[in-house]
Amino acid sequence: MSPATPSKFIFLGRLTCDTIINAQGQILVDQPGGNLLYAASGAALYDVYPQLVARVGIEYPQNWPARFKQLGFGVAGLQLASTAIDQRFFVYYPEIERPVYDNPIRHFGDLGQGLPKSLLGYQRPAPTLDSLKERNALSLRPEDLPTDLAETRAAHLCGLDFLAHSTLTPVLRSAGIEQISLDAATGYMHPQFWNEVPKLVNGLSAFLASERQVRTLFSGRAEALPAIAELIANFNCGAVVIQRGRKGQHLFVREGARHYQIPSYPARAQDITGAGHAFGGGFAVGLQETGDPLEAALYGGVAASVTVEGSGAFYALEGSRGLAESRREALRNAVRAL
């Protein structure tokens, strides 16, 4: 399916080459993935096909962007780096809520399968804190943005490094983009970045983060999620969404100082890969269409619910807007104001 008119949305993030063993024992090898595609597919559930912006290495499958374009996504913002970059990602689900990210040799062996050649030598990247001075190979630069953003009305930044987030948002704002939402990255949601995060959040339409991320950032400063959400919003942010996995989301809307607890939709989950990113994509669309952060959170929750019922970044494309609207109505009735 293709958009009838050029997209008014731009999504920025990362692309990966995924191998997934889901909770049903199904194996997907060398599939397009990454937070950018999951977010874009969450948006596409609502017939929105954003412009994609990401950097890829020379080993990234060169035919994949053409596939993304066939699905309706804009690909002019995909930048080819001049070096080889390991963009592989592996996850195994012995249980739906217990993903395992390392030792693929063992897990394939346990299933009586040989290790795919594409995973030879694979090691999960060690978690590290971001740098305030140096970019990594996949770090987006302002010059990676499309030159013509005149018609763009909303931008959503998926998880990236601190330098990318902190330098891209001012450029997007100066281009006249009215709505900017940002999905936090673990590399800077840490007490060492306490003085930096407020500057990053300042002026955002919405800031999205996981419960683990905000608890790490606020360690020793605040514990209650409502208090944490209010403190973040006080950095001049319109809405704060704290994602809590199966527990749903805590939403704080700065205008009117409103708190909401939004449960997860009771989906038949078999693969939770990318669910939070799909939420972000749906949220961005809902905020643009309704102007209401609560409605936007319902859009996001439904996008996540569809994503987890299958495997792969494009599974949500099999859903329909009618299905989304039905689920959104059911979810709306379960929202609790705090």
mmCIF file with all atom_site columns, N, CA and C in Angstrom, residues 1 9 39-49 278-279 281-286 289 295-306 316-317 319-328 331:
data_model
loop_
_atom_site.group_PDB
_atom_site.id
_atom_site.type_symbol
_atom_site.label_atom_id
_atom_site.label_alt_id
_atom_site.label_comp_id
_atom_site.label_asym_id
_atom_site.label_entity_id
_atom_site.label_seq_id
_atom_site.pdbx_PDB_ins_code
_atom_site.Cartn_x
_atom_site.Cartn_y
_atom_site.Cartn_z
_atom_site.occupancy
_atom_site.B_iso_or_equiv
_atom_site.pdbx_formal_charge
_atom_site.auth_seq_id
_atom_site.auth_comp_id
_atom_site.auth_asym_id
_atom_site.auth_atom_id
_atom_site.pdbx_PDB_model_num
ATOM 1   N N  . MET A 1 1   ? 0.849   -1.195 0.000  1.00 0.00 ? 1   MET A N  1
ATOM 2   C CA . MET A 1 1   ? 0.000   0.000  0.000  1.00 0.00 ? 1   MET A CA 1
ATOM 3   C C  . MET A 1 1   ? 0.879   1.237  0.000  1.00 0.00 ? 1   MET A C  1
ATOM 4   N N  . PHE A 1 9   ? 5.044   13.187 7.802  1.00 0.00 ? 9   PHE A N  1
ATOM 5   C CA . PHE A 1 9   ? 5.769   12.658 8.942  1.00 0.00 ? 9   PHE A CA 1
ATOM 6   C C  . PHE A 1 9   ? 7.180   12.270 8.537  1.00 0.00 ? 9   PHE A C  1
ATOM 7   N N  . ALA A 1 39  ? 8.631   1.416  14.410 1.00 0.00 ? 39  ALA A N  1
ATOM 8   C CA . ALA A 1 39  ? 7.871   2.647  14.610 1.00 0.00 ? 39  ALA A CA 1
ATOM 9   C C  . ALA A 1 39  ? 7.093   3.013  13.349 1.00 0.00 ? 39  ALA A C  1
ATOM 10  N N  . ALA A 1 40  ? 7.736   2.888  12.192 1.00 0.00 ? 40  ALA A N  1
ATOM 11  C CA . ALA A 1 40  ? 7.068   3.227  10.938 1.00 0.00 ? 40  ALA A CA 1
ATOM 12  C C  . ALA A 1 40  ? 5.881   2.309  10.679 1.00 0.00 ? 40  ALA A C  1
ATOM 13  N N  . SER A 1 41  ? 6.002   1.038  11.019 1.00 0.00 ? 41  SER A N  1
ATOM 14  C CA . SER A 1 41  ? 4.894   0.106  10.822 1.00 0.00 ? 41  SER A CA 1
ATOM 15  C C  . SER A 1 41  ? 3.761   0.397  11.801 1.00 0.00 ? 41  SER A C  1
ATOM 16  N N  . GLY A 1 42  ? 4.110   0.835  13.006 1.00 0.00 ? 42  GLY A N  1
ATOM 17  C CA . GLY A 1 42  ? 3.070   1.254  13.943 1.00 0.00 ? 42  GLY A CA 1
ATOM 18  C C  . GLY A 1 42  ? 2.290   2.435  13.412 1.00 0.00 ? 42  GLY A C  1
ATOM 19  N N  . ALA A 1 43  ? 2.978   3.334  12.714 1.00 0.00 ? 43  ALA A N  1
ATOM 20  C CA . ALA A 1 43  ? 2.302   4.473  12.085 1.00 0.00 ? 43  ALA A CA 1
ATOM 21  C C  . ALA A 1 43  ? 1.459   4.029  10.902 1.00 0.00 ? 43  ALA A C  1
ATOM 22  N N  . ALA A 1 44  ? 1.982   3.064  10.130 1.00 0.00 ? 44  ALA A N  1
ATOM 23  C CA . ALA A 1 44  ? 1.287   2.615  8.924  1.00 0.00 ? 44  ALA A CA 1
ATOM 24  C C  . ALA A 1 44  ? -0.033  1.921  9.239  1.00 0.00 ? 44  ALA A C  1
ATOM 25  N N  . LEU A 1 45  ? -0.203  1.437  10.463 1.00 0.00 ? 45  LEU A N  1
ATOM 26  C CA . LEU A 1 45  ? -1.489  0.866  10.858 1.00 0.00 ? 45  LEU A CA 1
ATOM 27  C C  . LEU A 1 45  ? -2.597  1.903  10.678 1.00 0.00 ? 45  LEU A C  1
ATOM 28  N N  . TYR A 1 46  ? -2.226  3.186  10.726 1.00 0.00 ? 46  TYR A N  1
ATOM 29  C CA . TYR A 1 46  ? -3.183  4.281  10.581 1.00 0.00 ? 46  TYR A CA 1
ATOM 30  C C  . TYR A 1 46  ? -3.037  4.965  9.217  1.00 0.00 ? 46  TYR A C  1
ATOM 31  N N  . ASP A 1 47  ? -2.532  4.221  8.250  1.00 0.00 ? 47  ASP A N  1
ATOM 32  C CA . ASP A 1 47  ? -2.402  4.709  6.871  1.00 0.00 ? 47  ASP A CA 1
ATOM 33  C C  . ASP A 1 47  ? -1.474  5.911  6.763  1.00 0.00 ? 47  ASP A C  1
ATOM 34  N N  . VAL A 1 48  ? -0.463  5.949  7.612  1.00 0.00 ? 48  VAL A N  1
ATOM 35  C CA . VAL A 1 48  ? 0.567   6.982  7.541  1.00 0.00 ? 48  VAL A CA 1
ATOM 36  C C  . VAL A 1 48  ? 1.881   6.298  7.195  1.00 0.00 ? 48  VAL A C  1
ATOM 37  N N  . TYR A 1 49  ? 2.556   6.774  6.154  1.00 0.00 ? 49  TYR A N  1
ATOM 38  C CA . TYR A 1 49  ? 3.789   6.167  5.669  1.00 0.00 ? 49  TYR A CA 1
ATOM 39  C C  . TYR A 1 49  ? 4.896   7.219  5.710  1.00 0.00 ? 49  TYR A C  1
ATOM 40  N N  . ALA A 1 278 ? 6.801   0.436  18.098 1.00 0.00 ? 278 ALA A N  1
ATOM 41  C CA . ALA A 1 278 ? 5.521   0.538  17.397 1.00 0.00 ? 278 ALA A CA 1
ATOM 42  C C  . ALA A 1 278 ? 4.589   1.476  18.153 1.00 0.00 ? 278 ALA A C  1
ATOM 43  N N  . PHE A 1 279 ? 4.639   1.410  19.480 1.00 0.00 ? 279 PHE A N  1
ATOM 44  C CA . PHE A 1 279 ? 3.852   2.354  20.290 1.00 0.00 ? 279 PHE A CA 1
ATOM 45  C C  . PHE A 1 279 ? 4.215   3.785  19.905 1.00 0.00 ? 279 PHE A C  1
ATOM 46  N N  . GLY A 1 281 ? 5.449   4.978  17.145 1.00 0.00 ? 281 GLY A N  1
ATOM 47  C CA . GLY A 1 281 ? 4.942   5.345  15.829 1.00 0.00 ? 281 GLY A CA 1
ATOM 48  C C  . GLY A 1 281 ? 3.464   5.647  15.851 1.00 0.00 ? 281 GLY A C  1
ATOM 49  N N  . GLY A 1 282 ? 2.690   4.786  16.515 1.00 0.00 ? 282 GLY A N  1
ATOM 50  C CA . GLY A 1 282 ? 1.256   5.032  16.632 1.00 0.00 ? 282 GLY A CA 1
ATOM 51  C C  . GLY A 1 282 ? 0.962   6.292  17.416 1.00 0.00 ? 282 GLY A C  1
ATOM 52  N N  . PHE A 1 283 ? 1.727   6.518  18.483 1.00 0.00 ? 283 PHE A N  1
ATOM 53  C CA . PHE A 1 283 ? 1.539   7.717  19.302 1.00 0.00 ? 283 PHE A CA 1
ATOM 54  C C  . PHE A 1 283 ? 1.738   8.982  18.467 1.00 0.00 ? 283 PHE A C  1
ATOM 55  N N  . ALA A 1 284 ? 2.791   9.017  17.667 1.00 0.00 ? 284 ALA A N  1
ATOM 56  C CA . ALA A 1 284 ? 3.073   10.207 16.857 1.00 0.00 ? 284 ALA A CA 1
ATOM 57  C C  . ALA A 1 284 ? 1.922   10.513 15.913 1.00 0.00 ? 284 ALA A C  1
ATOM 58  N N  . VAL A 1 285 ? 1.360   9.471  15.305 1.00 0.00 ? 285 VAL A N  1
ATOM 59  C CA . VAL A 1 285 ? 0.229   9.678  14.400 1.00 0.00 ? 285 VAL A CA 1
ATOM 60  C C  . VAL A 1 285 ? -0.992  10.166 15.172 1.00 0.00 ? 285 VAL A C  1
ATOM 61  N N  . GLY A 1 286 ? -1.268  9.532  16.300 1.00 0.00 ? 286 GLY A N  1
ATOM 62  C CA . GLY A 1 286 ? -2.437  9.929  17.088 1.00 0.00 ? 286 GLY A CA 1
ATOM 63  C C  . GLY A 1 286 ? -2.353  11.355 17.585 1.00 0.00 ? 286 GLY A C  1
ATOM 64  N N  . GLU A 1 289 ? -3.090  13.621 14.609 1.00 0.00 ? 289 GLU A N  1
ATOM 65  C CA . GLU A 1 289 ? -4.474  13.563 14.135 1.00 0.00 ? 289 GLU A CA 1
ATOM 66  C C  . GLU A 1 289 ? -5.463  14.150 15.132 1.00 0.00 ? 289 GLU A C  1
ATOM 67  N N  . GLU A 1 295 ? -5.440  10.365 23.602 1.00 0.00 ? 295 GLU A N  1
ATOM 68  C CA . GLU A 1 295 ? -5.829  9.638  22.399 1.00 0.00 ? 295 GLU A CA 1
ATOM 69  C C  . GLU A 1 295 ? -4.595  9.087  21.689 1.00 0.00 ? 295 GLU A C  1
ATOM 70  N N  . ALA A 1 296 ? -3.530  9.873  21.687 1.00 0.00 ? 296 ALA A N  1
ATOM 71  C CA . ALA A 1 296 ? -2.289  9.424  21.056 1.00 0.00 ? 296 ALA A CA 1
ATOM 72  C C  . ALA A 1 296 ? -1.763  8.165  21.733 1.00 0.00 ? 296 ALA A C  1
ATOM 73  N N  . ALA A 1 297 ? -1.844  8.108  23.056 1.00 0.00 ? 297 ALA A N  1
ATOM 74  C CA . ALA A 1 297 ? -1.390  6.925  23.780 1.00 0.00 ? 297 ALA A CA 1
ATOM 75  C C  . ALA A 1 297 ? -2.240  5.708  23.429 1.00 0.00 ? 297 ALA A C  1
ATOM 76  N N  . LEU A 1 298 ? -3.531  5.918  23.162 1.00 0.00 ? 298 LEU A N  1
ATOM 77  C CA . LEU A 1 298 ? -4.384  4.813  22.738 1.00 0.00 ? 298 LEU A CA 1
ATOM 78  C C  . LEU A 1 298 ? -3.974  4.332  21.346 1.00 0.00 ? 298 LEU A C  1
ATOM 79  N N  . TYR A 1 299 ? -3.688  5.267  20.449 1.00 0.00 ? 299 TYR A N  1
ATOM 80  C CA . TYR A 1 299 ? -3.172  4.899  19.127 1.00 0.00 ? 299 TYR A CA 1
ATOM 81  C C  . TYR A 1 299 ? -1.915  4.037  19.293 1.00 0.00 ? 299 TYR A C  1
ATOM 82  N N  . GLY A 1 300 ? -1.023  4.493  20.161 1.00 0.00 ? 300 GLY A N  1
ATOM 83  C CA . GLY A 1 300 ? 0.227   3.770  20.364 1.00 0.00 ? 300 GLY A CA 1
ATOM 84  C C  . GLY A 1 300 ? 0.018   2.402  20.973 1.00 0.00 ? 300 GLY A C  1
ATOM 85  N N  . GLY A 1 301 ? -0.854  2.321  21.974 1.00 0.00 ? 301 GLY A N  1
ATOM 86  C CA . GLY A 1 301 ? -1.108  1.044  22.622 1.00 0.00 ? 301 GLY A CA 1
ATOM 87  C C  . GLY A 1 301 ? -1.673  0.013  21.668 1.00 0.00 ? 301 GLY A C  1
ATOM 88  N N  . VAL A 1 302 ? -2.545  0.450  20.783 1.00 0.00 ? 302 VAL A N  1
ATOM 89  C CA . VAL A 1 302 ? -3.130  -0.461 19.800 1.00 0.00 ? 302 VAL A CA 1
ATOM 90  C C  . VAL A 1 302 ? -2.065  -0.913 18.795 1.00 0.00 ? 302 VAL A C  1
ATOM 91  N N  . ALA A 1 303 ? -1.220  0.011  18.342 1.00 0.00 ? 303 ALA A N  1
ATOM 92  C CA . ALA A 1 303 ? -0.152  -0.364 17.411 1.00 0.00 ? 303 ALA A CA 1
ATOM 93  C C  . ALA A 1 303 ? 0.760   -1.418 18.031 1.00 0.00 ? 303 ALA A C  1
ATOM 94  N N  . ALA A 1 304 ? 1.087   -1.248 19.312 1.00 0.00 ? 304 ALA A N  1
ATOM 95  C CA . ALA A 1 304 ? 1.914   -2.239 20.001 1.00 0.00 ? 304 ALA A CA 1
ATOM 96  C C  . ALA A 1 304 ? 1.198   -3.572 20.097 1.00 0.00 ? 304 ALA A C  1
ATOM 97  N N  . SER A 1 305 ? -0.109  -3.551 20.356 1.00 0.00 ? 305 SER A N  1
ATOM 98  C CA . SER A 1 305 ? -0.869  -4.793 20.521 1.00 0.00 ? 305 SER A CA 1
ATOM 99  C C  . SER A 1 305 ? -0.907  -5.607 19.237 1.00 0.00 ? 305 SER A C  1
ATOM 100 N N  . VAL A 1 306 ? -0.981  -4.945 18.102 1.00 0.00 ? 306 VAL A N  1
ATOM 101 C CA . VAL A 1 306 ? -0.976  -5.656 16.828 1.00 0.00 ? 306 VAL A CA 1
ATOM 102 C C  . VAL A 1 306 ? 0.415   -6.207 16.538 1.00 0.00 ? 306 VAL A C  1
ATOM 103 N N  . ALA A 1 316 ? 2.717   -5.560 11.639 1.00 0.00 ? 316 ALA A N  1
ATOM 104 C CA . ALA A 1 316 ? 1.607   -4.629 11.894 1.00 0.00 ? 316 ALA A CA 1
ATOM 105 C C  . ALA A 1 316 ? 0.945   -4.172 10.603 1.00 0.00 ? 316 ALA A C  1
ATOM 106 N N  . LEU A 1 317 ? 1.640   -4.275 9.481  1.00 0.00 ? 317 LEU A N  1
ATOM 107 C CA . LEU A 1 317 ? 1.048   -3.861 8.213  1.00 0.00 ? 317 LEU A CA 1
ATOM 108 C C  . LEU A 1 317 ? -0.115  -4.765 7.807  1.00 0.00 ? 317 LEU A C  1
ATOM 109 N N  . GLY A 1 319 ? -2.474  -5.483 9.782  1.00 0.00 ? 319 GLY A N  1
ATOM 110 C CA . GLY A 1 319 ? -3.655  -4.971 10.477 1.00 0.00 ? 319 GLY A CA 1
ATOM 111 C C  . GLY A 1 319 ? -4.376  -3.950 9.623  1.00 0.00 ? 319 GLY A C  1
ATOM 112 N N  . SER A 1 320 ? -5.498  -3.480 10.111 1.00 0.00 ? 320 SER A N  1
ATOM 113 C CA . SER A 1 320 ? -6.288  -2.491 9.377  1.00 0.00 ? 320 SER A CA 1
ATOM 114 C C  . SER A 1 320 ? -6.682  -1.365 10.314 1.00 0.00 ? 320 SER A C  1
ATOM 115 N N  . ARG A 1 321 ? -7.036  -0.237 9.722  1.00 0.00 ? 321 ARG A N  1
ATOM 116 C CA . ARG A 1 321 ? -7.470  0.886  10.549 1.00 0.00 ? 321 ARG A CA 1
ATOM 117 C C  . ARG A 1 321 ? -8.762  0.544  11.276 1.00 0.00 ? 321 ARG A C  1
ATOM 118 N N  . GLY A 1 322 ? -9.608  -0.252 10.649 1.00 0.00 ? 322 GLY A N  1
ATOM 119 C CA . GLY A 1 322 ? -10.839 -0.666 11.319 1.00 0.00 ? 322 GLY A CA 1
ATOM 120 C C  . GLY A 1 322 ? -10.554 -1.463 12.578 1.00 0.00 ? 322 GLY A C  1
ATOM 121 N N  . LEU A 1 323 ? -9.598  -2.390 12.483 1.00 0.00 ? 323 LEU A N  1
ATOM 122 C CA . LEU A 1 323 ? -9.192  -3.159 13.659 1.00 0.00 ? 323 LEU A CA 1
ATOM 123 C C  . LEU A 1 323 ? -8.634  -2.229 14.721 1.00 0.00 ? 323 LEU A C  1
ATOM 124 N N  . ALA A 1 324 ? -7.806  -1.280 14.293 1.00 0.00 ? 324 ALA A N  1
ATOM 125 C CA . ALA A 1 324 ? -7.200  -0.346 15.240 1.00 0.00 ? 324 ALA A CA 1
ATOM 126 C C  . ALA A 1 324 ? -8.264  0.474  15.960 1.00 0.00 ? 324 ALA A C  1
ATOM 127 N N  . GLU A 1 325 ? -9.264  0.947  15.229 1.00 0.00 ? 325 GLU A N  1
ATOM 128 C CA . GLU A 1 325 ? -10.308 1.769  15.848 1.00 0.00 ? 325 GLU A CA 1
ATOM 129 C C  . GLU A 1 325 ? -11.125 0.951  16.841 1.00 0.00 ? 325 GLU A C  1
ATOM 130 N N  . SER A 1 326 ? -11.393 -0.309 16.526 1.00 0.00 ? 326 SER A N  1
ATOM 131 C CA . SER A 1 326 ? -12.136 -1.170 17.437 1.00 0.00 ? 326 SER A CA 1
ATOM 132 C C  . SER A 1 326 ? -11.355 -1.396 18.727 1.00 0.00 ? 326 SER A C  1
ATOM 133 N N  . ARG A 1 327 ? -10.076 -1.687 18.595 1.00 0.00 ? 327 ARG A N  1
ATOM 134 C CA . ARG A 1 327 ? -9.255  -1.907 19.782 1.00 0.00 ? 327 ARG A CA 1
ATOM 135 C C  . ARG A 1 327 ? -9.074  -0.626 20.583 1.00 0.00 ? 327 ARG A C  1
ATOM 136 N N  . ARG A 1 328 ? -8.977  0.487  19.888 1.00 0.00 ? 328 ARG A N  1
ATOM 137 C CA . ARG A 1 328 ? -8.793  1.764  20.584 1.00 0.00 ? 328 ARG A CA 1
ATOM 138 C C  . ARG A 1 328 ? -10.000 2.090  21.441 1.00 0.00 ? 328 ARG A C  1
ATOM 139 N N  . LEU A 1 331 ? -9.840  -0.065 24.513 1.00 0.00 ? 331 LEU A N  1
ATOM 140 C CA . LEU A 1 331 ? -8.786  0.393  25.411 1.00 0.00 ? 331 LEU A CA 1
ATOM 141 C C  . LEU A 1 331 ? -9.185  1.680  26.111 1.00 0.00 ? 331 LEU A C  1
#
